PDB file of C-alpha atoms and ligand atoms in Angstrom:
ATOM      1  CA  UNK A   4       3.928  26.136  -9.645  1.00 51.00           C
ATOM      2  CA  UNK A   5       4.555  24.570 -13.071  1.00 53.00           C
ATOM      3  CA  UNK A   6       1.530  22.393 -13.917  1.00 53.00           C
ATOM      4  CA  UNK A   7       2.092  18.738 -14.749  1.00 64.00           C
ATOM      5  CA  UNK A   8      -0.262  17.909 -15.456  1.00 86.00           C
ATOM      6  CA  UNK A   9      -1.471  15.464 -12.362  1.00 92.00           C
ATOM      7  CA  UNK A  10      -4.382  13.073 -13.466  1.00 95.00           C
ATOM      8  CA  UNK A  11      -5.214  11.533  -9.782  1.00 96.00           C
ATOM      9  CA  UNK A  12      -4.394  11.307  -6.332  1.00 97.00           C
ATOM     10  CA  UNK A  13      -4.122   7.555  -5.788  1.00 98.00           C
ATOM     11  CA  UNK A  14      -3.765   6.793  -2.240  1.00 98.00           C
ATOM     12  CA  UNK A  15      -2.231   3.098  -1.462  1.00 98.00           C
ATOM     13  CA  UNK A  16      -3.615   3.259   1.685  1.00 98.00           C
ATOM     14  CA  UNK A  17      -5.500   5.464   4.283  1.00 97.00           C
ATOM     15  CA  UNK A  18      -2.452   5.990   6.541  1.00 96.00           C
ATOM     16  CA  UNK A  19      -2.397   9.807   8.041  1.00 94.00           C
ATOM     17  CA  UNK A  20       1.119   9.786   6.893  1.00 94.00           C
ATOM     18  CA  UNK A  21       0.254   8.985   3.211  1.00 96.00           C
ATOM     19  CA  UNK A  22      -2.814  10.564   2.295  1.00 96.00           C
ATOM     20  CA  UNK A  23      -2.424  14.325   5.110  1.00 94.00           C
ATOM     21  CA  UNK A  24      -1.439  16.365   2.120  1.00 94.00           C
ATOM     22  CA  UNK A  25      -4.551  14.755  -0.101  1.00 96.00           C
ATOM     23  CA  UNK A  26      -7.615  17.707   0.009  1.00 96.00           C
ATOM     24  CA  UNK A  27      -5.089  19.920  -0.606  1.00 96.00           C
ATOM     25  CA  UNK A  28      -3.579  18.296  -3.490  1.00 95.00           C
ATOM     26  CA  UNK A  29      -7.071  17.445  -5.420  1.00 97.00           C
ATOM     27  CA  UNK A  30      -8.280  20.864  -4.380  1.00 96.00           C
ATOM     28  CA  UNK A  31      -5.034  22.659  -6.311  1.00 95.00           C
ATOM     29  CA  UNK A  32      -4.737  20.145  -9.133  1.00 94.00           C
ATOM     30  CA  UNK A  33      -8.747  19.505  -9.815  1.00 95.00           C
ATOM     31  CA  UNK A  34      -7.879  15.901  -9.825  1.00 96.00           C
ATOM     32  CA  UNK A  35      -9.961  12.281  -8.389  1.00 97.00           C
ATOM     33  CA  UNK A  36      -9.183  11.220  -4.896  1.00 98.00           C
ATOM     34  CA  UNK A  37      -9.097   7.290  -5.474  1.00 98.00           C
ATOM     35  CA  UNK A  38      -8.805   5.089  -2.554  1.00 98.00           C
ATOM     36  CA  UNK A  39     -10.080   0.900  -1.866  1.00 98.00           C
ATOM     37  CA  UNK A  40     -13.521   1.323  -0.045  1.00 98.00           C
ATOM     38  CA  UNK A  41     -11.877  -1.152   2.679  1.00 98.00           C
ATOM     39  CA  UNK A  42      -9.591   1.864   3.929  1.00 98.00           C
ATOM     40  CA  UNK A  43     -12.144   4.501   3.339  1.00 98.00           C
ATOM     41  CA  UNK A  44     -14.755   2.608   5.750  1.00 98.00           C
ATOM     42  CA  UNK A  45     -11.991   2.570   8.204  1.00 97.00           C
ATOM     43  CA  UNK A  46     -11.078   6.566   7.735  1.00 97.00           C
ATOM     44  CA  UNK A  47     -12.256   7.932  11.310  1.00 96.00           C
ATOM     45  CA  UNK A  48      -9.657   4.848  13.243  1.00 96.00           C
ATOM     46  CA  UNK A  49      -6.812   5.391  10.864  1.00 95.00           C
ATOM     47  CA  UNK A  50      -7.765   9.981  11.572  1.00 94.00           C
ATOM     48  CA  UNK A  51      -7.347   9.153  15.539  1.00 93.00           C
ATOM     49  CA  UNK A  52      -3.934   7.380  14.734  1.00 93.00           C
ATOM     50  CA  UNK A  53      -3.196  10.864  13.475  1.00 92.00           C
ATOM     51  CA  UNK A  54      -4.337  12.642  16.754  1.00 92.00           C
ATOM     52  CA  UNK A  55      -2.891  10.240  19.166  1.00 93.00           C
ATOM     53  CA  UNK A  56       0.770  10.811  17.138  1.00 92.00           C
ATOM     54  CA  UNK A  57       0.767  14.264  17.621  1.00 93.00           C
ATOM     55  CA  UNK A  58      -0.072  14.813  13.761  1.00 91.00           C
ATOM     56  CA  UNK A  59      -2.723  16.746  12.193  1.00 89.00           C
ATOM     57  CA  UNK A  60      -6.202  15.156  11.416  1.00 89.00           C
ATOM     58  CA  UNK A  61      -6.055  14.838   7.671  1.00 90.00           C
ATOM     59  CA  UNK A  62      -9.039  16.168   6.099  1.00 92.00           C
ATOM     60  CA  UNK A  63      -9.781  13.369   2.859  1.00 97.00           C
ATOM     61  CA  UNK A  64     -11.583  14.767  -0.269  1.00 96.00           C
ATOM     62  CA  UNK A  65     -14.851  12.640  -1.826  1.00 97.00           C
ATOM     63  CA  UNK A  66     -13.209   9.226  -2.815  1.00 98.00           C
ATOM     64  CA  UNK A  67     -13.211   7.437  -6.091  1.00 98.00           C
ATOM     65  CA  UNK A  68     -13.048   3.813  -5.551  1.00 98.00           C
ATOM     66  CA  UNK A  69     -10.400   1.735  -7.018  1.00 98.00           C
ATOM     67  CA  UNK A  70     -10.402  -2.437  -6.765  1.00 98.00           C
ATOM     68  CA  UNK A  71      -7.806  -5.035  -7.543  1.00 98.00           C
ATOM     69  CA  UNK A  72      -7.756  -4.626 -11.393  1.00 98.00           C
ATOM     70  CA  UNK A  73      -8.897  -1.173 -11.922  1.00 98.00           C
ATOM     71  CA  UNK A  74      -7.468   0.821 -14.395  1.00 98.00           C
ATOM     72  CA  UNK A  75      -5.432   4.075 -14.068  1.00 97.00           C
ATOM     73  CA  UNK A  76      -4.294   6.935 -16.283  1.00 94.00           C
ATOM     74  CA  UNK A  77      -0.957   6.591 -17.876  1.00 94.00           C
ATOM     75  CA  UNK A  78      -1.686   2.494 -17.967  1.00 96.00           C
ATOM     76  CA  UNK A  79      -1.243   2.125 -14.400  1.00 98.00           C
ATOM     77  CA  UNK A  80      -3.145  -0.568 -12.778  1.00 98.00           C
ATOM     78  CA  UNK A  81      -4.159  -1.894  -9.133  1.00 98.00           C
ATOM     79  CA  UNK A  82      -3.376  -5.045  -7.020  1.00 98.00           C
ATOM     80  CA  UNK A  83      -5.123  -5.578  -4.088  1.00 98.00           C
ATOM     81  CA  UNK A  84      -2.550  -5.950  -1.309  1.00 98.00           C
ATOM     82  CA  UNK A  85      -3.899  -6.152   1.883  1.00 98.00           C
ATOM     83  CA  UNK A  86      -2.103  -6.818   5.059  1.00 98.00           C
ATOM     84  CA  UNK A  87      -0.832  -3.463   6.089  1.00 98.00           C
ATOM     85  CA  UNK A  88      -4.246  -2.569   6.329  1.00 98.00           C
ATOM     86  CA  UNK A  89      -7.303  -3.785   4.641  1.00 98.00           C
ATOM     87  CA  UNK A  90      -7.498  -1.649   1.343  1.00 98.00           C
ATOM     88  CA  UNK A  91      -3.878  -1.616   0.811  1.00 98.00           C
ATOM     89  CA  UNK A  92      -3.082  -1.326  -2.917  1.00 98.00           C
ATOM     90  CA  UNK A  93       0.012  -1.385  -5.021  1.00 98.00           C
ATOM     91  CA  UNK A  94       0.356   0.511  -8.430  1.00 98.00           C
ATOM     92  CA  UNK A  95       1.810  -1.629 -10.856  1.00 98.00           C
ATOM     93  CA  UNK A  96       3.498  -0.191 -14.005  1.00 98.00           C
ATOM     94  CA  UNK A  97       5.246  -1.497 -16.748  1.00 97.00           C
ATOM     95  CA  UNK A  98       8.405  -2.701 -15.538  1.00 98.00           C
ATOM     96  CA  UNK A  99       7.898  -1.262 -11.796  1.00 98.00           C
ATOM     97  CA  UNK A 100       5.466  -1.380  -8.907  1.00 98.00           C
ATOM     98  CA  UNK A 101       4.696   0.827  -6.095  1.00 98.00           C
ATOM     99  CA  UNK A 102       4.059  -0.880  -3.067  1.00 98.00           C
ATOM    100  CA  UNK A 103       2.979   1.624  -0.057  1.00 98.00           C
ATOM    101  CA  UNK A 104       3.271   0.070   2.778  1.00 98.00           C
ATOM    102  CA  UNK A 105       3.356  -3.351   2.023  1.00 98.00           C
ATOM    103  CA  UNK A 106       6.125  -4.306   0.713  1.00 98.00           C
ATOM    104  CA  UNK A 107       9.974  -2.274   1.898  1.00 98.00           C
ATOM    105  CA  UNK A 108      13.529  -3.034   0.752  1.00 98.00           C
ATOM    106  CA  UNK A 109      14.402  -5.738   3.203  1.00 98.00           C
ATOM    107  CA  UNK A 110      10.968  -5.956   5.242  1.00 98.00           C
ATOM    108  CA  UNK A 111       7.085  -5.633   4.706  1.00 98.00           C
ATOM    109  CA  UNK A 112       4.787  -2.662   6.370  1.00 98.00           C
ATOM    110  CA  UNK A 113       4.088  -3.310  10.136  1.00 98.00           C
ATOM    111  CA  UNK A 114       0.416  -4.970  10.956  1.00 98.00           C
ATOM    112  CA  UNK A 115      -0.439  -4.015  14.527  1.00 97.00           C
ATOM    113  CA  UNK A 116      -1.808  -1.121  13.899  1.00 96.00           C
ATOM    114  CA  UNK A 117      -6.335  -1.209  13.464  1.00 96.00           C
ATOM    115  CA  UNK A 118      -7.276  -3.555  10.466  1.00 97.00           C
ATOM    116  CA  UNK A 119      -3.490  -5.379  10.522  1.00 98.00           C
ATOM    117  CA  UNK A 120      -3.170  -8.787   9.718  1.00 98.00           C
ATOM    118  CA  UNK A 121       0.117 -11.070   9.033  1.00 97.00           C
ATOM    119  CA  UNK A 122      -1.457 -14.015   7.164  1.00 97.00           C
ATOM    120  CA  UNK A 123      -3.317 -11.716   4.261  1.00 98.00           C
ATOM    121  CA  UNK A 124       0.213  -9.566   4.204  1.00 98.00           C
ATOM    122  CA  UNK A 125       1.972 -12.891   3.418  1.00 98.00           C
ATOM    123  CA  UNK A 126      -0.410 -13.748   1.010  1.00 98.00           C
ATOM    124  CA  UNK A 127      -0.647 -10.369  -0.902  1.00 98.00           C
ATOM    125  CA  UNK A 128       3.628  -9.799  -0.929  1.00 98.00           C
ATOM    126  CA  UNK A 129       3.524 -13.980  -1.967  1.00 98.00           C
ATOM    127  CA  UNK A 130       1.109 -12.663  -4.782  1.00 98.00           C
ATOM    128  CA  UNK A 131       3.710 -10.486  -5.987  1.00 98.00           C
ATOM    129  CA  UNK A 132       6.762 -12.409  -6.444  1.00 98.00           C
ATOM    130  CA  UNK A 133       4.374 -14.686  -8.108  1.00 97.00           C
ATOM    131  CA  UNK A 134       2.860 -12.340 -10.547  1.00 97.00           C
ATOM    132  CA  UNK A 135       5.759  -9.757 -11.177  1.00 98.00           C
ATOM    133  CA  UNK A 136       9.531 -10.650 -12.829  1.00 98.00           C
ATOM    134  CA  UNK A 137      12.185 -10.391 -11.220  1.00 98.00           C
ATOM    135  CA  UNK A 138      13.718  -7.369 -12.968  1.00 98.00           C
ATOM    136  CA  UNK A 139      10.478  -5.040 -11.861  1.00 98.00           C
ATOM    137  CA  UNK A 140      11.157  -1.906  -9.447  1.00 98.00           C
ATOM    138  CA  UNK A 141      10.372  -1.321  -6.358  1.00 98.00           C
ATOM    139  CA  UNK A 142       9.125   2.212  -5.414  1.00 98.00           C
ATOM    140  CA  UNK A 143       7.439   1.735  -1.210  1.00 98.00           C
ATOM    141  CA  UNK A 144       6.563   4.403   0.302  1.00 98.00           C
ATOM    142  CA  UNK A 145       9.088   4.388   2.504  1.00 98.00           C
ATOM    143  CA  UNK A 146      12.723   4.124   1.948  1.00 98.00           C
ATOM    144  CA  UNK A 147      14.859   3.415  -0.915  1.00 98.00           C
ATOM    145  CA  UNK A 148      13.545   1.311  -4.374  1.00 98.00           C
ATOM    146  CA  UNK A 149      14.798  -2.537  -4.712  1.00 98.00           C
ATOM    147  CA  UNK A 150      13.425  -5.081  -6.744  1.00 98.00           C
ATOM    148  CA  UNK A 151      11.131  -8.186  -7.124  1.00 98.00           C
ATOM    149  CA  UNK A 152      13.744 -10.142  -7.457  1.00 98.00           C
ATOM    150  CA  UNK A 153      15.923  -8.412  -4.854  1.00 98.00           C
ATOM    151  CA  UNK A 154      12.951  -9.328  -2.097  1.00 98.00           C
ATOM    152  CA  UNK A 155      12.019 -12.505  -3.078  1.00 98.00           C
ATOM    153  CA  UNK A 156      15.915 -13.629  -1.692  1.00 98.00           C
ATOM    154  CA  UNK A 157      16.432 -11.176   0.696  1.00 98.00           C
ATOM    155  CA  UNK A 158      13.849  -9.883   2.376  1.00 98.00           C
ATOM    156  CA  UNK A 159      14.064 -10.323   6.228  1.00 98.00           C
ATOM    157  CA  UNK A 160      10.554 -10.920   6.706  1.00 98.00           C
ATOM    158  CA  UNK A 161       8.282 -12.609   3.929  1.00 98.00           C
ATOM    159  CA  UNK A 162      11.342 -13.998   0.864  1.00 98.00           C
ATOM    160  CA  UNK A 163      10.082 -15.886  -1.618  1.00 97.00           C
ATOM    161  CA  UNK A 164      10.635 -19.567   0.938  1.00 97.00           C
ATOM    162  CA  UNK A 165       7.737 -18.228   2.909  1.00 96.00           C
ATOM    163  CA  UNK A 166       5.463 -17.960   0.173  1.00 97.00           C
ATOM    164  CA  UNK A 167       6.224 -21.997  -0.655  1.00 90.00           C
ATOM    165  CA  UNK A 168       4.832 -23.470   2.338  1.00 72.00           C
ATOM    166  CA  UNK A 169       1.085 -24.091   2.735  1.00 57.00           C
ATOM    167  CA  UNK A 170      -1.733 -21.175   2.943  1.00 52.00           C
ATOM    168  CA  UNK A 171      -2.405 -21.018   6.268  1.00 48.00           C
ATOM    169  CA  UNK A 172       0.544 -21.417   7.874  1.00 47.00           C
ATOM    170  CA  UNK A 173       2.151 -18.876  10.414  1.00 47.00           C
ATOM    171  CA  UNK A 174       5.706 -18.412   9.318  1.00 49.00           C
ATOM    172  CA  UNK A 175       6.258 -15.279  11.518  1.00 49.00           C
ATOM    173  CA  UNK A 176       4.774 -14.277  14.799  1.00 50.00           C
ATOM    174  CA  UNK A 177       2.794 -11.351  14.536  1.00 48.00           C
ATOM    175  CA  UNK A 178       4.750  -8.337  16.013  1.00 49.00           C
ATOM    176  CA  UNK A 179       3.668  -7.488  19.358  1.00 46.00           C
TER     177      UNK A 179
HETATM  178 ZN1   ZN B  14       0.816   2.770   6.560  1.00 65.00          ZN
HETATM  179 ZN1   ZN B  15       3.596   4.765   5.856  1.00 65.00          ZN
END
């Protein structure tokens, strides 16, 4: 394997199906695991989602905390986007963002599962179309890329008109 040089494993969130292929990754490429404390406190809940899905338990290596604002190599930095689950982050870069779970083409990440929650989801997907231009790219981790500007207008679930409303307020019921 060609190296290329990988400088961390930055996991948005602790989701089995995100972060399964992590020991082995920071074992082969000598890298930092880095991961928000509020997912890595909630590690052996999010494990059994593994087991009880038929998936492997995913062994994590020794964490690196990372907060809303902390830096990364390359220039990268953090939001704090919780919602999906507590310590959700996004990466943001210059002219694109990667958004994990939270935020999809056309929807937002689900928040029934342990440590879910609608109203702080609103609130951190709301923070984005504040904070990013329209023109930024969309990379979630799941599905294809979009844009800022894309979601604000057109996403099914949290567009820009429910961000206008008061804090607080329950736009959506929570998914049963
Ligand atoms: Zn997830
Ligand atoms: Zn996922």
């Amino acid at each position: 394997m060609g190296n290329r040089n990988a400088l961390a494993i930055v996991a948005t969130h602790l989701h089995f199906d995100h972060v399964g292929a992590a020991r082995e990754l920071v074992n082969r490429l000598n890298t930092p695991f880095m991961v928000h404390r509020l997912d890595w406190e909630l590690r052996d809940i999010f494990n059994e989602l593994a087991t009880e899905w038929g998936f492997p338990k995913p062994e994590l290596p020794e964490p690196t905390f990372i907060d809303d604002g902390s830096e990364l190599p390359l220039g990268l930095k953090v939001i704090h986007t919780p919602g999906h689950t507590p310590g959700s982050i996004s990466i943001v870069g210059d002219d694109f963002i990667l958004t994990g779970d939270t935020l999809f083409e056309g929807s937002v990440g689900r928040t029934d599962l342990p440590g879910g929650n609608m109203d702080r989801l609103r609130d951190s997907v709301c923070k984005l179309y504040r904070e990013l231009p329209d023109y930024f790219i969309v990379y979630p981790g799941h599905g294809p890329p979009t844009t800022i500007g894309e979601e604000k207008l057109n996403n099914l679930i949290i567009p820009m008109e429910a961000c206008l409303g008061e804090t607080g307020n329950n736009f959506y019921e929570q998914p049963e």
